[in-house]
Short mmCIF file of C-alpha atoms in Angstrom, two decimals:
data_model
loop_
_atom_site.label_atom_id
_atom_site.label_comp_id
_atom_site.label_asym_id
_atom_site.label_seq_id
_atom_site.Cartn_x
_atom_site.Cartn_y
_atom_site.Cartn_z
CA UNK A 225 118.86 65.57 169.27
CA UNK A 226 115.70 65.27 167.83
CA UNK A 227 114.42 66.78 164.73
CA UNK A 228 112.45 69.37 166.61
CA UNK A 229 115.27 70.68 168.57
CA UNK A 230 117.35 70.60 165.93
CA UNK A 231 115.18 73.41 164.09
CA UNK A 232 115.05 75.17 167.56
CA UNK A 233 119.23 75.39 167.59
CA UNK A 234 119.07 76.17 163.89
CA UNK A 235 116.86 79.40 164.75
CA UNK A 236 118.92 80.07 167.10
CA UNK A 237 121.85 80.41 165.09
CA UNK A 238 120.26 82.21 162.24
CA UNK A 239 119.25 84.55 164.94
CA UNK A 240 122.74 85.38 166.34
CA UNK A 241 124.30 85.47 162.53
CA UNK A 242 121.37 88.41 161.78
CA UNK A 243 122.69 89.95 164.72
CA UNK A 244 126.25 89.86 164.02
CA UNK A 245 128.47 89.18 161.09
CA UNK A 246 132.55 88.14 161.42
CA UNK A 247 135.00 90.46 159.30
CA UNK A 248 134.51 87.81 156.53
CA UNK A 249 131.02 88.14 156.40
CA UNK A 250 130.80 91.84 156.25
CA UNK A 251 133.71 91.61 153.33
CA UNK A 252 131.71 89.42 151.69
CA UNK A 253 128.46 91.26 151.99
CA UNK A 254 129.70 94.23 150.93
CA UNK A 255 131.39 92.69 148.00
CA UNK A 256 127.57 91.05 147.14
CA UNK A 257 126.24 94.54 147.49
CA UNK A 258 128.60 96.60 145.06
CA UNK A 259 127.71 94.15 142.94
CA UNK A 260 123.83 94.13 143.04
CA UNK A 261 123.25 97.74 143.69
CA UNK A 262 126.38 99.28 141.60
CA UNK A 263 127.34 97.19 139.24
CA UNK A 264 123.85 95.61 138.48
CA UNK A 265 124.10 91.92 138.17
CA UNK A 266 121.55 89.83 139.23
CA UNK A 267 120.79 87.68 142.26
CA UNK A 268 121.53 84.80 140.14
CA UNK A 269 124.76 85.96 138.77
CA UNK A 270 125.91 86.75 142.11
CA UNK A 271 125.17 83.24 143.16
CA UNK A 272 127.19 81.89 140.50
CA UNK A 273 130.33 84.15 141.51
CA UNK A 274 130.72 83.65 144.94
CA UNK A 275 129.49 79.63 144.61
CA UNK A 276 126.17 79.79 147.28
CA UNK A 277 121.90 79.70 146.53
CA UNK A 278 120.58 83.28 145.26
CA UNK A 279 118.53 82.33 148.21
CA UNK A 280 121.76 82.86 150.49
CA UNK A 281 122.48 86.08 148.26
CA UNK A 282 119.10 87.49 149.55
CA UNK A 283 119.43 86.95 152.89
CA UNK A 284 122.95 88.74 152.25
CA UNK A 285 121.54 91.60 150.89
CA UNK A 286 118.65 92.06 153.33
CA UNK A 287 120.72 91.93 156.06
CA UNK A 288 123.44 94.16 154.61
CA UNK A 289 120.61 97.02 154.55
CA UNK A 290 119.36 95.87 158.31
CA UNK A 291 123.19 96.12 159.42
CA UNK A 292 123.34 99.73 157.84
CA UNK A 293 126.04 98.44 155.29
CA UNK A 294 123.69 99.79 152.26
CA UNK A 295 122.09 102.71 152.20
CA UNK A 296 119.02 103.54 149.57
CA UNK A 297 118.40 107.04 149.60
CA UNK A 298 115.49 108.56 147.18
CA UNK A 299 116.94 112.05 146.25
CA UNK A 300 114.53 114.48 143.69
CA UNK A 301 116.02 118.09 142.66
CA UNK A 302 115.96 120.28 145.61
CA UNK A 303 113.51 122.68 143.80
CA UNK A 304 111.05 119.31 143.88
CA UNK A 305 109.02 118.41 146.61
CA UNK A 306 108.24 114.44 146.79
CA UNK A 307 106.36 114.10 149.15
CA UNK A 308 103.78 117.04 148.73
CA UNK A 309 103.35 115.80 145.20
CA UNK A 310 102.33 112.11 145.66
CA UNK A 311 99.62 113.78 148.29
CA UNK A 312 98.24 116.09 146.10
CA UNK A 313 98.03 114.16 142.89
CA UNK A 314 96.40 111.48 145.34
CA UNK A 315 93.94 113.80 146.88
CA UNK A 316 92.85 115.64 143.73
CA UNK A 317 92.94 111.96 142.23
CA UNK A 318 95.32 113.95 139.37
CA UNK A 319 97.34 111.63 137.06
CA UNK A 320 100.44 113.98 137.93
CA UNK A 321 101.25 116.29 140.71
CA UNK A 322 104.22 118.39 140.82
CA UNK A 323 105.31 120.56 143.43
CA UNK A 324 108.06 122.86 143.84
CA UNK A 325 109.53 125.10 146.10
CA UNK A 326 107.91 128.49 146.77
CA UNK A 327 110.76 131.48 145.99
CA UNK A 328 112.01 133.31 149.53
CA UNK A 329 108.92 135.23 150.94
CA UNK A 330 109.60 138.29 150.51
CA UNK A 331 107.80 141.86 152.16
CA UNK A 332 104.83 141.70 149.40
CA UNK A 333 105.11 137.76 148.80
CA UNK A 334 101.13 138.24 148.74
CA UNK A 335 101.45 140.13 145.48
CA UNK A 336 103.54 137.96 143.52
CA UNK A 337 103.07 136.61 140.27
CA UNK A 338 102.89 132.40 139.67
CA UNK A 339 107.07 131.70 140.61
CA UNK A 340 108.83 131.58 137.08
CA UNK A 341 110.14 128.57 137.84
CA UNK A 342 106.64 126.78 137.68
CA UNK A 343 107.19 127.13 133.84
CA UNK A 344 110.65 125.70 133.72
CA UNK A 345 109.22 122.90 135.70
CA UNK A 346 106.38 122.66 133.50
CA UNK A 347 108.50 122.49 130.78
CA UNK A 348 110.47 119.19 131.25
CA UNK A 349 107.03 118.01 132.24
CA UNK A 350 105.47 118.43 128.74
CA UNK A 351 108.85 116.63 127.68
CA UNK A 352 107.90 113.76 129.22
CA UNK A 353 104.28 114.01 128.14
CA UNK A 354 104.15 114.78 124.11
CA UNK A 355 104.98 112.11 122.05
CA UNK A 356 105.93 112.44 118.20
CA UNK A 357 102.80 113.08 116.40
CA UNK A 358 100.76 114.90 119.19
CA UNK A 359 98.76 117.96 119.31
CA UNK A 360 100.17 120.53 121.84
CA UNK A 361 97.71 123.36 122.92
CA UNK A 362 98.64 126.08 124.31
CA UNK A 363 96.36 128.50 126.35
CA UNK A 364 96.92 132.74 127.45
CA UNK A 365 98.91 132.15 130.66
CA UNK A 366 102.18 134.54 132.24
CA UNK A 367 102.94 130.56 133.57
CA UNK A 368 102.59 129.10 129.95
CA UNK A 369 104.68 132.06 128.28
CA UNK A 370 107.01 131.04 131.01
CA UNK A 371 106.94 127.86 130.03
CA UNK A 372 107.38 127.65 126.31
CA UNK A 373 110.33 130.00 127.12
CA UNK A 374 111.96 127.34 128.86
CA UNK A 375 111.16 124.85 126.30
CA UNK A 376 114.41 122.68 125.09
CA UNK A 377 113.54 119.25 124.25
CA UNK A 378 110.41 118.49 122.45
CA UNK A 379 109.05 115.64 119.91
CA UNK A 380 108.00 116.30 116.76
CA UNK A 381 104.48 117.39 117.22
CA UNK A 382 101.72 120.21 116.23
CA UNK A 383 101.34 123.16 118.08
CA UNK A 384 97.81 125.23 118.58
CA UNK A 385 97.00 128.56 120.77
CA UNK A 386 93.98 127.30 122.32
CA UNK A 387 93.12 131.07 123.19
CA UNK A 388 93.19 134.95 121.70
CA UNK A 389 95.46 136.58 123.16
CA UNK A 390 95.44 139.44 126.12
CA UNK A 391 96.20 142.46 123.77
CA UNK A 392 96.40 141.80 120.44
CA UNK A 393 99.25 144.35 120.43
CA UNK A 394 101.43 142.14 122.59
CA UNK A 395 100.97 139.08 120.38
CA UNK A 396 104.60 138.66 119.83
CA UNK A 397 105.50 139.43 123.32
CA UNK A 398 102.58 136.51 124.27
CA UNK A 399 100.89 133.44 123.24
CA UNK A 400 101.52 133.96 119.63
CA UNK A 401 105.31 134.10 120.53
CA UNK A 402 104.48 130.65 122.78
CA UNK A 403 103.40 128.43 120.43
CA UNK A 404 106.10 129.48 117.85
CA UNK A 405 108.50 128.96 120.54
CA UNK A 406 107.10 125.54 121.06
CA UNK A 407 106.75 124.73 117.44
CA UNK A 408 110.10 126.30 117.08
CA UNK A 409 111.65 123.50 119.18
CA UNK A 410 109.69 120.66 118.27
CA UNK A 411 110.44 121.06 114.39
CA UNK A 412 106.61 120.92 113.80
CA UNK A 413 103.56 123.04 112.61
CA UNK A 414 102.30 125.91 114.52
CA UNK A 415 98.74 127.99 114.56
CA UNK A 416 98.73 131.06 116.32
CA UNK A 417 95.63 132.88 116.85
CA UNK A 418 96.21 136.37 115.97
CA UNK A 419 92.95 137.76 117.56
CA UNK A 420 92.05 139.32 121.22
CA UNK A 421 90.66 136.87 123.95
CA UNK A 422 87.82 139.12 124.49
CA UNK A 423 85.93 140.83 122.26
CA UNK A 424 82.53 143.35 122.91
CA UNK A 425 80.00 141.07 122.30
CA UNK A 426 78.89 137.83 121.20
CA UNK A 427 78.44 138.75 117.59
CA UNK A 428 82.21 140.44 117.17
CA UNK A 429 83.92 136.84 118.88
CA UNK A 430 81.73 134.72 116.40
CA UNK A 431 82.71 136.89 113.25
CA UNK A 432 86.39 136.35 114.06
CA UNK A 433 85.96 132.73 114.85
CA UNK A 434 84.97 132.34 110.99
CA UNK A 435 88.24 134.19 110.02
CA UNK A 436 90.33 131.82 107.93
CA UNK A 437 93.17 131.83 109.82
CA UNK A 438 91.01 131.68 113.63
CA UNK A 439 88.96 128.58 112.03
CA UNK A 440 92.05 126.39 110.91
CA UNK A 441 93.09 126.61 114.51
CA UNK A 442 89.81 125.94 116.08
CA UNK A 443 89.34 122.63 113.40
CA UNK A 444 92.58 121.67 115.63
CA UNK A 445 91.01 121.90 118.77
CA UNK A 446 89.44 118.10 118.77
CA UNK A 447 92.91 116.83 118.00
CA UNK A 448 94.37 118.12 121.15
CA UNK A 449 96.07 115.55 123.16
CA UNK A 450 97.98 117.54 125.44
CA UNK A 451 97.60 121.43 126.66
CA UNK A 452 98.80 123.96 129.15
CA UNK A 453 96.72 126.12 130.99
CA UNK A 454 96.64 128.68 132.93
CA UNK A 455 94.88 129.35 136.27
CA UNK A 456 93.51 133.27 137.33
CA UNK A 457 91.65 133.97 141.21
CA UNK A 458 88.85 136.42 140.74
CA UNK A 459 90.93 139.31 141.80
CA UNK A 460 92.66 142.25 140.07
CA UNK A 461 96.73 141.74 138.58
CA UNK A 462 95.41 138.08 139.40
CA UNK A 463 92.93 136.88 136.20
CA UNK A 464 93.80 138.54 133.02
CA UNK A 465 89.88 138.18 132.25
CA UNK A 466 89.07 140.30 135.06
CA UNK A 467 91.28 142.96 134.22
CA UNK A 468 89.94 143.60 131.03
CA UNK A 469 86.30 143.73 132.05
CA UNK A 470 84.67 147.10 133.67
CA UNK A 471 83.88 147.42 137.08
CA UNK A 472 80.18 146.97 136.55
CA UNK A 473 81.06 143.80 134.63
CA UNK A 474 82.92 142.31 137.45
CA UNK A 475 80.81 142.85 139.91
CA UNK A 476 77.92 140.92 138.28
CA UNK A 477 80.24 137.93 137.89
CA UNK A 478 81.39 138.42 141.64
CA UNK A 479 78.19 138.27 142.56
CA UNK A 480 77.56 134.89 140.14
CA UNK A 481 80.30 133.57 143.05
CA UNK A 482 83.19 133.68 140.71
CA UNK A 483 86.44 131.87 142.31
CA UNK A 484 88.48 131.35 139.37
CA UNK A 485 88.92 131.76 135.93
CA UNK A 486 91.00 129.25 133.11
CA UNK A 487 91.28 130.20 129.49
CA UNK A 488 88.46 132.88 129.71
CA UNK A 489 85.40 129.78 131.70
CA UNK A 490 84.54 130.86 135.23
CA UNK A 491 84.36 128.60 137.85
CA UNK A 492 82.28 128.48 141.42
CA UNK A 493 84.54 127.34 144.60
CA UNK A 494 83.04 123.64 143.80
CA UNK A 495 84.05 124.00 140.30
CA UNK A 496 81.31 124.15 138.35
CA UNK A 497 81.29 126.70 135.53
CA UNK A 498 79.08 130.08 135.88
CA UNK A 499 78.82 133.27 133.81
CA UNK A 500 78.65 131.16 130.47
CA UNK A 501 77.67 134.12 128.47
CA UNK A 502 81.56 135.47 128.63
CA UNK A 503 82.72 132.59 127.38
CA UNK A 504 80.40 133.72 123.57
CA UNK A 505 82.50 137.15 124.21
CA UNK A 506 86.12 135.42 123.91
CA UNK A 507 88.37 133.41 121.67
CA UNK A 508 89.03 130.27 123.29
CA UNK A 509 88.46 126.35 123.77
CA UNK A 510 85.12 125.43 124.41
CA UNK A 511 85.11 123.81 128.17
CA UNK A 512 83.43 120.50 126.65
CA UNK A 513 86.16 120.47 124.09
CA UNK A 514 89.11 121.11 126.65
CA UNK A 515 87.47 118.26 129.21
CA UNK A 516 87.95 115.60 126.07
CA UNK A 517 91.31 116.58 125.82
CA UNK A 518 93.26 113.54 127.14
CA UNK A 519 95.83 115.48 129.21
CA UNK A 520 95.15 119.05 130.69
CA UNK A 521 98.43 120.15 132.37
CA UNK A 522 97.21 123.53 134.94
CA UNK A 523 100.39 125.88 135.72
CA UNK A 524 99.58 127.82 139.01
CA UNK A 525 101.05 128.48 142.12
CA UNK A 526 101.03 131.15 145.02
CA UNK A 527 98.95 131.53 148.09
CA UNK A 528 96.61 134.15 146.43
CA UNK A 529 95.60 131.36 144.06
CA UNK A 530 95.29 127.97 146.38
CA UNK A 531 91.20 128.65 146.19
CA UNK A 532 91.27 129.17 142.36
CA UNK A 533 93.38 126.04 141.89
CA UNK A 534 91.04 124.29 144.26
CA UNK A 535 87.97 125.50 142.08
CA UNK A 536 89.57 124.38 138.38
CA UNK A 537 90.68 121.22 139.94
CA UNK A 538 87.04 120.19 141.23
CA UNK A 539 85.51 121.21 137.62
CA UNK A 540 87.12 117.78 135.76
CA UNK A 541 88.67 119.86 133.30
CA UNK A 542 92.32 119.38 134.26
CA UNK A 543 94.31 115.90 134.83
CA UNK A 544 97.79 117.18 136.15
CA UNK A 545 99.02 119.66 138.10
CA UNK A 546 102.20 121.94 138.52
CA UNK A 547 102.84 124.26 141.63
CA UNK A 548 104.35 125.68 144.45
CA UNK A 549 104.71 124.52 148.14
CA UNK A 550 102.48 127.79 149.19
CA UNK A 551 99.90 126.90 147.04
CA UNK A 552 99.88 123.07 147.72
CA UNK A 553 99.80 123.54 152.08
CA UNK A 554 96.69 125.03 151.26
CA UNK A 555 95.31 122.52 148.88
CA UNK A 556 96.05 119.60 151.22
CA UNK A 557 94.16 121.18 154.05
CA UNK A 558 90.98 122.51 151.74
CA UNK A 559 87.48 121.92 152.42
CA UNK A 560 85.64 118.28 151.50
CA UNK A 561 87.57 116.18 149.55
CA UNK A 562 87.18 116.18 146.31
CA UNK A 563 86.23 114.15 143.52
CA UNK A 564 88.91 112.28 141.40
CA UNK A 565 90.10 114.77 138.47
CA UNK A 566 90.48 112.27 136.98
CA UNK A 567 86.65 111.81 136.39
CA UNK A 568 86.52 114.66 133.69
CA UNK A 569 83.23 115.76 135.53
CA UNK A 570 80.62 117.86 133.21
CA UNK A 571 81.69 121.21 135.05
CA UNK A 572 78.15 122.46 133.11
CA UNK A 573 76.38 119.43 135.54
CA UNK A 574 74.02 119.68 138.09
#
């Protein structure tokens, strides 16, 4: 037999041992297997024990998975969704996406706030996110509140209200309350802003801003590395900002082509900003400040708001992403695609 042949007949048996394995085999590849994928030794340290090539150890453990005698599965929390999360970070070129499941629909599902569980979500996410030493900002948000409530591990780190607050008289009930909770947990400094989001007019907003205790927090504002904001639709019970503006007020920003509103800035359906002149009526982050901050985490979910989240994400303001499966079906089917988030586009560009 001829060299040739030989490596014909040597296929050929390679072929028929991938197709079936004796009892001894299998005994063996199973024992190779408990020990690579349980008890983690290496290729190499197999090899050693059982006396063949971590070559032969390979080819054990490949076909041990092709025979069905290994199973990988990749198991998330039920509440998580995978698969809708790797597509949205990747078309909204986010730097994280996290979806999770929408509560039961229910007769007035339409009407229902951002699921509370976005903010416990949320919450292990700026676990993972703040380091010892960071600046945390946190923005007005129902999904924020939600989510410093559910706040139970976090580094060392400063904390900063990056807005007023809704009603000043709820201050303990609302942001305030959120970044002591947060500050609270991580053992660090905090700096509430003890001052209404909106104010009557430019001059009132800029008086405050020169308060002593308003201006430490805004000198904080350029050491942000990480914040949580919120995301409001132009609608009522939907964007704090538009319920505390008259009706002549927001019909002049409708008409502007408002689609959704984060931390008091207004933003078209492509996501650039309009109605500027609110943002000289409120207490909050300037946008060009908030698009330097290194990571912008959004909290929003619900059908209602799929558009709005669609708008904030095209602006370049915001780098990752928590919400629910309602919100993200719509995302993945919306309009043009967008532009990487990761960009930090001038939302104040042509």
């Amino acid at each position: 037999m001829n060299s040739s042949e030989e490596s014909a007949v040597s296929a050929m048996s390679a072929g028929r041992s991938a197709m079936r394995m004796g009892p001894a085999e299998l005994v063996q590849a199973a024992a190779m297997a408990r020990r690579f994928y349980l008890e983690g030794k290496s290729k190499i340290q197999i090899a050693e024990e059982f006396g063949v090539s971590r070559f032969k150890v390979a080819r054990v453990l490949e076909t041990a998975l092709e025979r069905d005698l290994v199973r990988i599965e990749i198991r998330v929390p039920a509440e998580l969704d995978a698969e809708r999360s790797d597509a949205l970070r990747a078309r909204y070129g986010l730097r994280h996406a996290v979806v999770v499941e929408s509560p039961a629909p229910t007769d007035d599902a339409d009407d229902s706030p951002d699921p509370e569980n976005l903010g416990e979500v949320a919450a292990g996410l700026l676990g993972e996110l703040v380091n010892e030493g960071d600046v945390l900002g946190l923005a007005w948000g129902r999904s924020t509140i939600h989510m410093a409530a559910a706040l139970d591990v976090l580094p060392p780190c400063t904390v900063v209200q990056l807005t007023g607050v809704y009603d000043a008289g709820t201050a303990e009930r609302g942001s305030v309350e959120a970044v002591r909770r947060a500050a609270q947990v991580s053992g660090g400094d905090a700096h509430p802003i003890y001052a209404p989001m909106l104010l009557p007019d430019a001059a009132t907003a800029g008086a405050l801003r020169h308060q002593t205790g308003i201006a430490r927090a805004f000198e904080y504002f350029d050491k942000v590395t990480v914040a949580a904001v919120s995301i409001g639709s132009w609608e009522p019970g939907i964007s704090t900002v538009h319920d505390m503006l008259s009706d002549e007020e927001r019909a002049h920003y409708a008409s502007l082509g408002v689609a959704a509103e984060m931390s008091a800035h207004l933003f078209d359906g492509e996501g650039r900003r309009v109605g500027r002149d609110l943002g000289e009526r409120c207490i909050t982050v300037e946008a060009d400040r908030l698009r330097r901050i290194p990571e912008v985490v959004a909290i929003a979910g619900g059908q209602r708001k799929a558009a709005a989240i669609d708008a904030v994400l095209r602006s370049g303001l915001v780098t990752s992403l928590v919400t629910d499966t309602a919100a993200a079906d719509l995302l993945l089917v919306a309009g043009s695609a967008p532009r990487p988030a990761l960009d930090r586009a001038d939302p104040d560009g042509d």
